XYZ file of C-alpha atoms in Angstrom:
569
model
C 58.824 133.936 106.801
C 59.641 136.081 109.778
C 58.401 135.988 113.381
C 57.529 138.818 115.637
C 58.918 138.943 119.299
C 55.626 137.574 120.691
C 55.732 134.691 118.202
C 59.310 133.917 119.346
C 58.330 133.948 123.130
C 55.621 131.701 122.355
C 57.655 129.276 120.467
C 60.267 129.185 123.361
C 57.388 128.532 125.830
C 55.821 125.982 123.777
C 59.481 124.407 123.463
C 60.025 124.521 127.143
C 56.729 122.959 127.693
C 57.515 120.190 125.365
C 60.815 119.572 127.012
C 59.269 119.359 130.341
C 56.624 116.947 129.178
C 59.316 114.740 127.457
C 61.344 114.668 130.558
C 58.272 113.758 132.571
C 57.580 110.879 130.065
C 61.084 109.537 130.233
C 60.948 109.610 134.065
C 57.604 107.857 133.984
C 59.085 105.237 131.587
C 62.138 104.764 133.867
C 60.122 104.314 137.056
C 57.687 102.062 135.469
C 60.454 99.431 135.781
C 61.997 100.663 138.900
C 60.046 98.296 141.169
C 61.408 95.115 139.415
C 64.704 94.193 140.796
C 67.110 91.015 140.646
C 70.046 90.301 142.832
C 72.776 87.866 142.156
C 73.015 85.583 145.083
C 74.858 82.624 143.731
C 78.163 83.206 145.817
C 76.296 83.842 149.132
C 74.033 80.773 148.500
C 76.809 78.553 148.347
C 76.906 77.886 144.508
C 80.613 77.540 143.569
C 80.518 76.625 139.917
C 82.923 77.546 137.050
C 81.756 76.221 133.524
C 84.585 74.253 131.960
C 84.907 74.311 128.152
C 87.895 72.102 127.748
C 89.390 74.783 125.624
C 93.031 74.193 124.474
C 93.372 77.031 121.900
C 92.294 74.879 119.023
C 88.956 76.788 118.745
C 86.909 73.577 118.739
C 83.245 74.517 117.999
C 81.597 72.972 121.198
C 83.843 75.021 123.458
C 81.723 78.178 122.646
C 78.302 76.653 122.770
C 77.384 75.557 126.094
C 75.989 74.914 128.447
C 72.567 74.749 130.047
C 70.939 74.952 133.595
C 67.840 73.700 135.365
C 65.429 74.351 138.264
C 64.134 70.965 139.496
C 63.190 69.349 142.742
C 64.983 66.075 142.552
C 64.141 65.047 146.163
C 60.509 66.208 145.928
C 60.971 68.406 149.220
C 59.054 71.117 147.497
C 62.506 73.278 147.365
C 63.821 73.747 143.946
C 67.364 72.467 143.488
C 69.737 73.456 140.799
C 71.503 71.271 138.077
C 74.269 72.641 135.896
C 75.580 71.006 132.795
C 79.302 71.259 132.333
C 81.997 70.568 129.831
C 85.043 68.159 130.206
C 88.017 67.620 127.761
C 87.207 67.036 124.176
C 90.271 64.961 123.501
C 90.931 63.189 127.069
C 88.638 61.927 129.675
C 88.740 64.284 132.742
C 86.703 63.189 135.681
C 87.224 66.276 137.641
C 84.684 68.122 135.465
C 81.108 66.802 135.599
C 77.711 68.241 135.954
C 76.864 69.674 139.368
C 73.815 69.071 141.322
C 72.974 71.666 144.325
C 70.454 70.671 146.842
C 68.344 73.589 148.240
C 68.460 73.372 151.817
C 65.181 75.555 152.316
C 66.952 78.520 154.019
C 68.561 80.196 150.969
C 71.450 77.876 150.871
C 72.547 75.175 148.518
C 74.851 72.216 148.999
C 76.845 70.527 146.228
C 75.409 66.754 146.224
C 76.731 65.726 142.944
C 78.816 62.741 144.108
C 76.337 61.755 146.673
C 73.620 61.689 143.980
C 75.765 59.593 141.626
C 75.809 62.295 139.018
C 79.606 62.878 139.015
C 80.149 61.377 135.598
C 82.425 63.006 133.049
C 80.559 63.949 129.749
C 80.682 66.950 127.391
C 77.633 68.469 128.643
C 75.158 70.562 126.508
C 71.575 70.593 127.690
C 69.434 69.127 130.379
C 65.605 67.986 130.478
C 64.119 66.403 133.475
C 60.663 64.512 134.046
C 59.053 61.469 135.365
C 59.341 59.258 132.505
C 58.489 55.929 134.425
C 55.550 57.467 136.103
C 57.005 56.351 139.769
C 56.670 60.038 141.358
C 60.164 61.242 141.178
C 62.003 63.231 138.661
C 64.369 61.625 136.334
C 67.161 63.460 134.303
C 68.287 63.281 130.722
C 71.643 65.081 129.713
C 72.450 65.939 126.021
C 76.162 65.873 125.153
C 78.870 66.123 122.608
C 78.924 62.308 122.577
C 76.718 59.900 124.114
C 73.644 61.376 125.959
C 72.818 60.078 129.433
C 69.710 59.134 131.145
C 69.613 58.964 134.810
C 66.619 57.220 136.572
C 65.716 58.542 140.094
C 65.880 55.894 142.796
C 63.868 57.922 145.241
C 66.341 58.173 147.770
C 68.260 61.259 146.589
C 70.421 59.120 144.296
C 70.252 58.183 140.522
C 71.116 55.352 138.320
C 72.436 55.542 134.746
C 70.085 53.677 132.805
C 71.059 54.887 129.296
C 71.850 51.657 127.746
C 68.973 49.843 129.112
C 66.491 52.674 127.982
C 68.122 52.907 124.334
C 68.532 56.744 124.307
C 72.241 57.438 124.080
C 72.450 59.159 120.933
C 76.241 59.192 120.118
C 76.187 62.436 118.224
C 76.026 66.269 119.118
C 72.843 66.887 121.053
C 71.708 70.191 122.429
C 68.363 70.847 123.879
C 65.791 68.211 124.456
C 62.136 67.774 125.764
C 59.855 65.142 127.545
C 56.259 65.316 126.380
C 53.461 62.723 125.660
C 53.180 62.754 121.898
C 50.675 59.909 121.455
C 48.484 60.542 124.837
C 49.115 56.956 126.098
C 50.129 58.355 129.499
C 54.060 57.797 129.000
C 56.482 60.534 128.303
C 58.286 60.357 125.036
C 61.555 62.256 124.411
C 62.436 64.696 121.561
C 66.259 65.471 121.218
C 67.730 68.281 119.283
C 71.039 67.501 117.245
C 73.350 69.811 115.807
C 76.153 69.208 113.272
C 78.400 66.241 112.363
C 81.548 67.051 114.528
C 84.302 65.196 116.219
C 87.905 66.419 117.052
C 89.157 64.291 114.405
C 86.846 65.760 111.927
C 87.337 69.316 113.000
C 87.769 71.962 110.147
C 90.120 74.760 110.954
C 88.238 78.204 110.359
C 90.284 81.431 110.064
C 89.501 85.139 109.753
C 91.499 88.162 108.368
C 91.679 91.013 110.923
C 91.941 94.684 109.692
C 95.439 95.743 108.997
C 97.051 92.291 109.728
C 98.200 89.819 107.060
C 98.309 86.766 109.279
C 94.944 84.893 109.293
C 93.800 84.019 112.784
C 91.718 80.800 113.977
C 88.191 81.372 115.000
C 85.193 79.382 115.751
C 83.541 77.988 112.725
C 79.894 78.703 111.663
C 77.730 75.675 111.304
C 77.558 76.157 107.548
C 80.847 74.289 107.082
C 79.669 71.087 108.596
C 76.886 68.591 107.750
C 73.861 68.794 109.882
C 72.147 65.869 112.144
C 68.789 64.910 112.347
C 66.851 65.495 115.570
C 65.838 62.186 117.188
C 62.395 61.185 118.642
C 62.019 58.255 121.227
C 58.751 56.591 121.896
C 58.247 55.468 125.466
C 57.553 51.804 125.589
C 56.171 52.015 129.180
C 58.535 49.411 130.445
C 61.519 51.624 131.034
C 62.719 51.513 127.500
C 62.174 53.858 124.544
C 62.194 53.228 120.562
C 63.682 55.310 118.048
C 60.788 56.268 115.653
C 62.201 59.275 114.280
C 61.707 58.200 110.572
C 58.253 56.735 111.143
C 57.016 59.795 112.855
C 58.166 62.256 109.920
C 60.720 63.954 112.119
C 63.864 62.869 110.263
C 65.534 65.740 108.708
C 69.361 66.094 108.640
C 69.424 69.659 107.547
C 68.234 71.250 110.677
C 71.266 71.836 112.774
C 68.791 72.206 115.614
C 69.510 74.099 119.042
C 66.429 74.828 120.723
C 62.910 73.002 121.017
C 59.715 74.262 122.797
C 56.267 72.435 123.308
C 53.101 74.275 122.134
C 49.774 73.688 120.803
C 49.291 76.322 118.143
C 46.444 74.846 116.254
C 44.480 74.174 119.684
C 43.607 70.552 118.982
C 44.981 69.244 122.272
C 47.791 67.415 120.520
C 51.312 68.732 121.573
C 53.147 70.387 118.597
C 56.974 71.147 118.563
C 58.593 74.296 117.407
C 62.409 73.962 116.815
C 65.139 76.626 116.325
C 67.792 75.970 113.671
C 71.095 77.502 113.223
C 71.493 79.100 109.767
C 68.794 76.736 108.420
C 64.953 77.250 108.252
C 63.273 76.565 111.671
C 60.744 73.749 112.165
C 57.217 73.870 113.334
C 56.039 70.290 113.685
C 52.335 69.859 113.765
C 51.139 66.759 115.586
C 48.886 64.845 113.365
C 47.324 62.727 116.341
C 48.222 59.530 114.446
C 51.834 59.144 115.738
C 53.105 61.379 112.958
C 54.163 65.098 112.482
C 54.268 67.543 109.560
C 56.487 70.307 109.333
C 54.589 73.451 108.790
C 57.163 76.147 109.452
C 57.209 77.606 105.896
C 53.526 77.804 105.384
C 52.874 79.076 109.009
C 55.571 81.812 108.656
C 58.335 80.928 111.305
C 60.853 79.168 108.968
C 62.602 82.377 107.900
C 62.989 86.117 108.844
C 60.654 88.591 107.381
C 63.070 89.006 104.341
C 63.160 85.475 103.773
C 66.440 84.601 105.439
C 67.325 81.493 107.524
C 68.852 83.012 110.656
C 71.215 81.770 113.251
C 68.617 80.733 115.844
C 69.313 79.244 119.179
C 66.773 79.525 122.088
C 62.913 79.405 121.625
C 59.933 79.689 123.759
C 56.121 79.764 122.977
C 53.225 80.970 125.109
C 50.149 83.245 125.050
C 51.670 86.396 125.587
C 48.802 88.638 125.117
C 46.083 86.720 126.888
C 43.957 86.517 123.772
C 44.116 82.788 123.131
C 46.678 83.262 120.535
C 50.472 82.170 120.257
C 53.749 83.925 120.516
C 56.852 82.025 119.281
C 60.105 83.930 120.394
C 63.478 82.904 118.947
C 66.870 84.256 119.965
C 69.181 84.725 116.841
C 72.734 85.775 116.090
C 74.048 89.400 116.120
C 72.554 91.567 113.588
C 69.574 89.179 113.205
C 67.235 90.635 115.852
C 65.078 88.384 118.120
C 62.066 86.857 116.201
C 58.870 87.373 117.707
C 56.107 85.637 115.752
C 52.569 86.209 116.769
C 49.436 84.197 115.682
C 46.010 85.585 116.881
C 43.374 82.729 117.526
C 41.777 83.415 114.229
C 45.056 83.843 112.109
C 45.841 81.254 109.612
C 49.751 82.007 110.145
C 52.520 83.660 112.388
C 53.755 87.147 111.614
C 57.109 88.567 112.981
C 56.060 91.451 115.003
C 59.679 92.069 116.767
C 59.629 95.790 115.563
C 55.917 96.442 116.708
C 56.651 94.875 119.989
C 59.555 97.158 120.664
C 61.888 94.309 120.911
C 63.609 94.085 117.454
C 65.791 97.128 117.337
C 67.185 96.666 120.878
C 68.020 92.823 120.340
C 69.600 93.729 116.914
C 73.369 93.778 117.810
C 72.946 91.279 120.605
C 73.665 87.375 120.246
C 70.837 85.723 122.028
C 70.881 82.268 123.175
C 68.422 81.292 126.091
C 65.213 83.177 126.278
C 61.900 82.537 128.283
C 58.579 83.920 128.893
C 57.674 84.621 132.776
C 55.723 86.960 134.816
C 58.451 88.994 136.544
C 56.127 91.349 138.438
C 53.006 89.276 138.715
C 50.763 91.648 136.988
C 49.297 88.953 134.675
C 51.316 89.729 131.667
C 54.050 87.582 130.749
C 57.563 89.172 130.299
C 60.629 88.097 128.160
C 64.031 87.476 129.465
C 67.035 86.778 127.106
C 70.605 86.034 127.815
C 73.327 87.245 125.453
C 76.890 86.725 124.540
C 78.917 86.267 121.376
C 80.702 82.900 120.250
C 84.092 84.661 119.548
C 86.108 86.109 122.323
C 87.869 88.382 119.727
C 84.828 89.490 118.107
C 85.662 93.278 118.628
C 88.861 93.071 116.531
C 86.710 92.358 113.509
C 83.221 93.558 114.390
C 82.998 96.999 116.031
C 80.362 97.662 118.670
C 79.645 94.053 119.178
C 81.351 92.912 122.397
C 81.965 89.168 123.539
C 80.377 89.617 126.930
C 76.955 91.117 126.694
C 74.272 91.964 129.448
C 70.950 90.044 129.385
C 67.652 91.641 128.331
C 64.444 91.761 130.353
C 61.486 93.152 128.468
C 58.447 94.007 130.420
C 55.028 93.335 128.938
C 53.101 96.468 128.708
C 49.762 94.835 128.163
C 49.298 96.901 124.869
C 51.032 94.905 122.402
C 54.647 96.241 123.227
C 57.470 95.712 125.610
C 59.737 97.968 127.620
C 63.546 97.281 128.101
C 63.822 97.559 131.981
C 67.288 95.631 131.890
C 69.133 98.383 133.670
C 66.461 99.451 136.209
C 66.062 95.837 137.030
C 69.814 95.409 138.076
C 70.770 93.337 135.285
C 73.257 95.412 133.433
C 76.396 92.987 134.074
C 77.697 91.557 131.031
C 78.249 87.872 130.852
C 78.557 85.070 128.132
C 74.968 83.911 128.542
C 73.895 80.487 127.256
C 71.155 78.726 129.421
C 68.449 80.284 131.471
C 65.538 79.151 133.407
C 62.984 80.533 135.963
C 61.767 78.982 139.216
C 60.567 80.170 142.711
C 63.585 78.723 144.573
C 62.955 80.625 147.754
C 59.227 79.717 147.857
C 58.065 83.441 148.193
C 55.641 83.617 145.295
C 57.696 85.417 142.774
C 59.920 83.794 140.101
C 63.833 83.948 140.213
C 66.060 83.330 137.287
C 68.990 81.048 136.779
C 71.779 81.748 134.066
C 74.637 79.738 132.856
C 77.506 81.544 131.233
C 80.160 79.861 128.951
C 83.302 79.539 130.832
C 85.883 80.760 128.292
C 88.345 81.992 131.134
C 87.996 82.628 134.868
C 86.309 85.884 134.188
C 83.246 84.084 132.820
C 81.627 80.742 133.299
C 79.975 81.463 136.689
C 76.384 80.746 137.196
C 74.051 83.468 138.079
C 71.275 82.890 140.453
C 69.209 85.953 140.322
C 66.681 86.438 143.258
C 63.624 88.328 142.432
C 63.863 91.242 144.925
C 60.983 93.287 143.119
C 58.815 95.252 145.418
C 55.770 93.255 145.966
C 52.436 94.849 144.949
C 50.659 91.995 143.084
C 49.158 88.718 144.025
C 49.733 85.096 142.398
C 48.562 81.688 142.124
C 50.980 78.716 141.697
C 49.546 75.443 140.341
C 51.095 72.037 140.299
C 49.535 69.243 138.293
C 49.581 65.486 139.141
C 48.179 63.212 136.436
C 46.406 59.798 137.049
C 45.384 58.820 133.546
C 47.570 61.284 131.919
C 51.384 61.286 132.567
C 52.057 61.825 136.211
C 53.886 65.138 135.641
C 50.805 66.376 133.781
C 53.260 67.710 130.926
C 51.199 68.895 128.222
C 48.378 69.867 130.575
C 46.685 73.586 129.993
C 45.664 75.452 132.918
C 43.370 78.480 132.477
C 42.910 81.148 135.307
C 39.985 83.668 135.290
C 40.544 86.845 136.958
C 38.361 90.060 136.715
C 37.039 89.002 133.233
C 40.533 88.245 131.911
C 41.738 84.711 131.112
C 45.343 83.363 131.463
C 46.478 80.059 129.896
C 49.738 78.425 130.229
C 50.794 74.808 129.500
C 52.904 72.436 131.751
C 56.059 71.988 129.866
C 59.596 70.763 129.611
C 62.236 72.170 127.348
C 62.143 75.798 126.030
C 65.094 78.349 126.423
C 68.414 77.034 125.179
C 69.508 73.597 126.665
C 67.742 74.273 129.822
C 64.465 73.605 131.874
C 62.513 75.796 133.969
C 60.429 74.585 136.970
C 57.195 72.795 136.156
C 54.971 74.521 138.631
C 52.764 77.253 136.787
C 52.897 80.889 138.124
C 50.110 83.039 137.400
C 50.308 86.845 138.208
C 46.982 88.032 139.368
C 47.579 91.838 139.753
C 45.583 93.269 142.670
C 42.962 90.488 142.571
C 42.792 88.398 145.635
C 40.475 85.704 144.251
C 40.656 83.661 141.315
C 37.147 83.370 139.970
C 37.738 80.153 137.650
C 40.503 77.649 137.297
C 40.077 75.141 134.624
C 42.648 72.242 134.214
C 42.521 70.445 130.652
C 44.481 67.140 130.745
C 45.731 65.299 127.883
C 43.411 62.417 128.557
C 40.552 64.732 127.932
C 39.440 65.086 131.297
C 38.725 68.611 132.564
C 38.963 69.767 136.263
C 37.281 72.950 137.362
C 37.734 74.819 140.618
C 36.097 78.336 141.731
C 36.785 81.035 144.017
C 40.451 80.023 144.951
C 42.349 82.451 147.364
C 45.326 84.262 145.947
C 49.024 83.777 147.233
C 49.005 80.005 147.426
C 50.344 76.974 145.636
C 47.636 74.206 144.935
C 47.977 70.777 143.735
C 45.436 69.865 141.178
C 45.056 65.935 140.794
C 43.406 64.614 137.730
C 39.924 63.864 138.162
C 39.861 65.239 141.755
C 37.247 67.994 141.143
C 34.663 65.343 140.201
C 34.929 63.677 143.624
């Protein structure tokens, strides 16, 4: 087929037009995320922390798996403080390395108060969860460890007391993530603890790898497949400061899990809190709360146990929310490299979940990344929850045997486009720096209404291991409402409470939770992005007790405290 000269000119003109339109489209896509910005202010804020792994060259497995972080208000002064889990020697006690607590002074600065608070206790830390388990109006802290876990009761005077032995929650294995929640609706917070594998320095198995072109085998970090799994544990709060291990009675005993992450959700909308658990190289769990003190694992039948090809993946972090404001549920799960992030969606009427990572435009970008912590939050307050992931490999020498997969990796920020898809805005948001990410949490530490981020990095060397405090410096163009729940008949923190916000005919729903991410905890205050709306038409608070509080015509850009039953007075 031949073309005349006019045809050629027409084709050239069409090509140029398409090129211009493509350039405009790309520019619009880039500029769409340009108003979201984060700045690492850890150093200037006084946070001097270097995660300690205890590594001695033996490639002990725990060295590359930790640790988590938390935003919390331990002294109830309305300023979010920072708590960081830390390692120590795996073979010898070393009191020099302990978790670190930084108090927020309210002026953008943090002060290390670990010793003053009584938290300078040597432990090989993995995770953190915090809640008012004794309903005395202050925040208590639970550390998960390689070795005995620790529960610290808040004395109400900026100090803590180790009550592990009295409370009977000192699991001696290798614990990872944990979550406080009221499983039986008795007003007392119970405790679910993820356990990983049976490992001690004495039972360590040397694992080696053959590098291309070399005859000598090199020591590397093992995969969990070489170790026996440990069952998660479930502790029922007795209401007297003690807990009872009822793991087996509750139907939660399963030693095959190798669990790393847990999130609270209510996927069947029956107002009983369910659990989703991310497992490493084993099928994930989805525990339905039967409402009678027992749970049933429905992960296989509901479609979240495996990848879309029927494979159990190396799963770490996990979160679950109503991403699309349609009353449905999305469960996001961070996976190993070459195993894209899971993005399981169930519409309100769907009988099961479907992994829509590719459709959501998250799958391809996450494929080569190794994702530990992840969380949903509204980075720009537009009313659509975005996805933040922290990434980093477990093997420092990975590039020597897996080309194109680096050890240090940048995080990922996926902006919700409100059309079922997400846009990667990592670079434009100022998040391109590589780290060895493990835990992450969100919270408004500077009380300006938008959500900041906290990231913990694994400290294999002085080049890594520093915490990132990512202040949200986004251009403010949208409004917000922040909601703090205080239970009376329900647990005092209101954990498990669902809050619905109606704005311009749209309904957003979030649950007050602990857990989620990986070994970390975000603030419990809920933040709702309102877009351009200046008034919340309706606010509905659904407590675990069955009580419902309703409010109308609330002004935007404020934090409100809702007390259970207060709207009836």
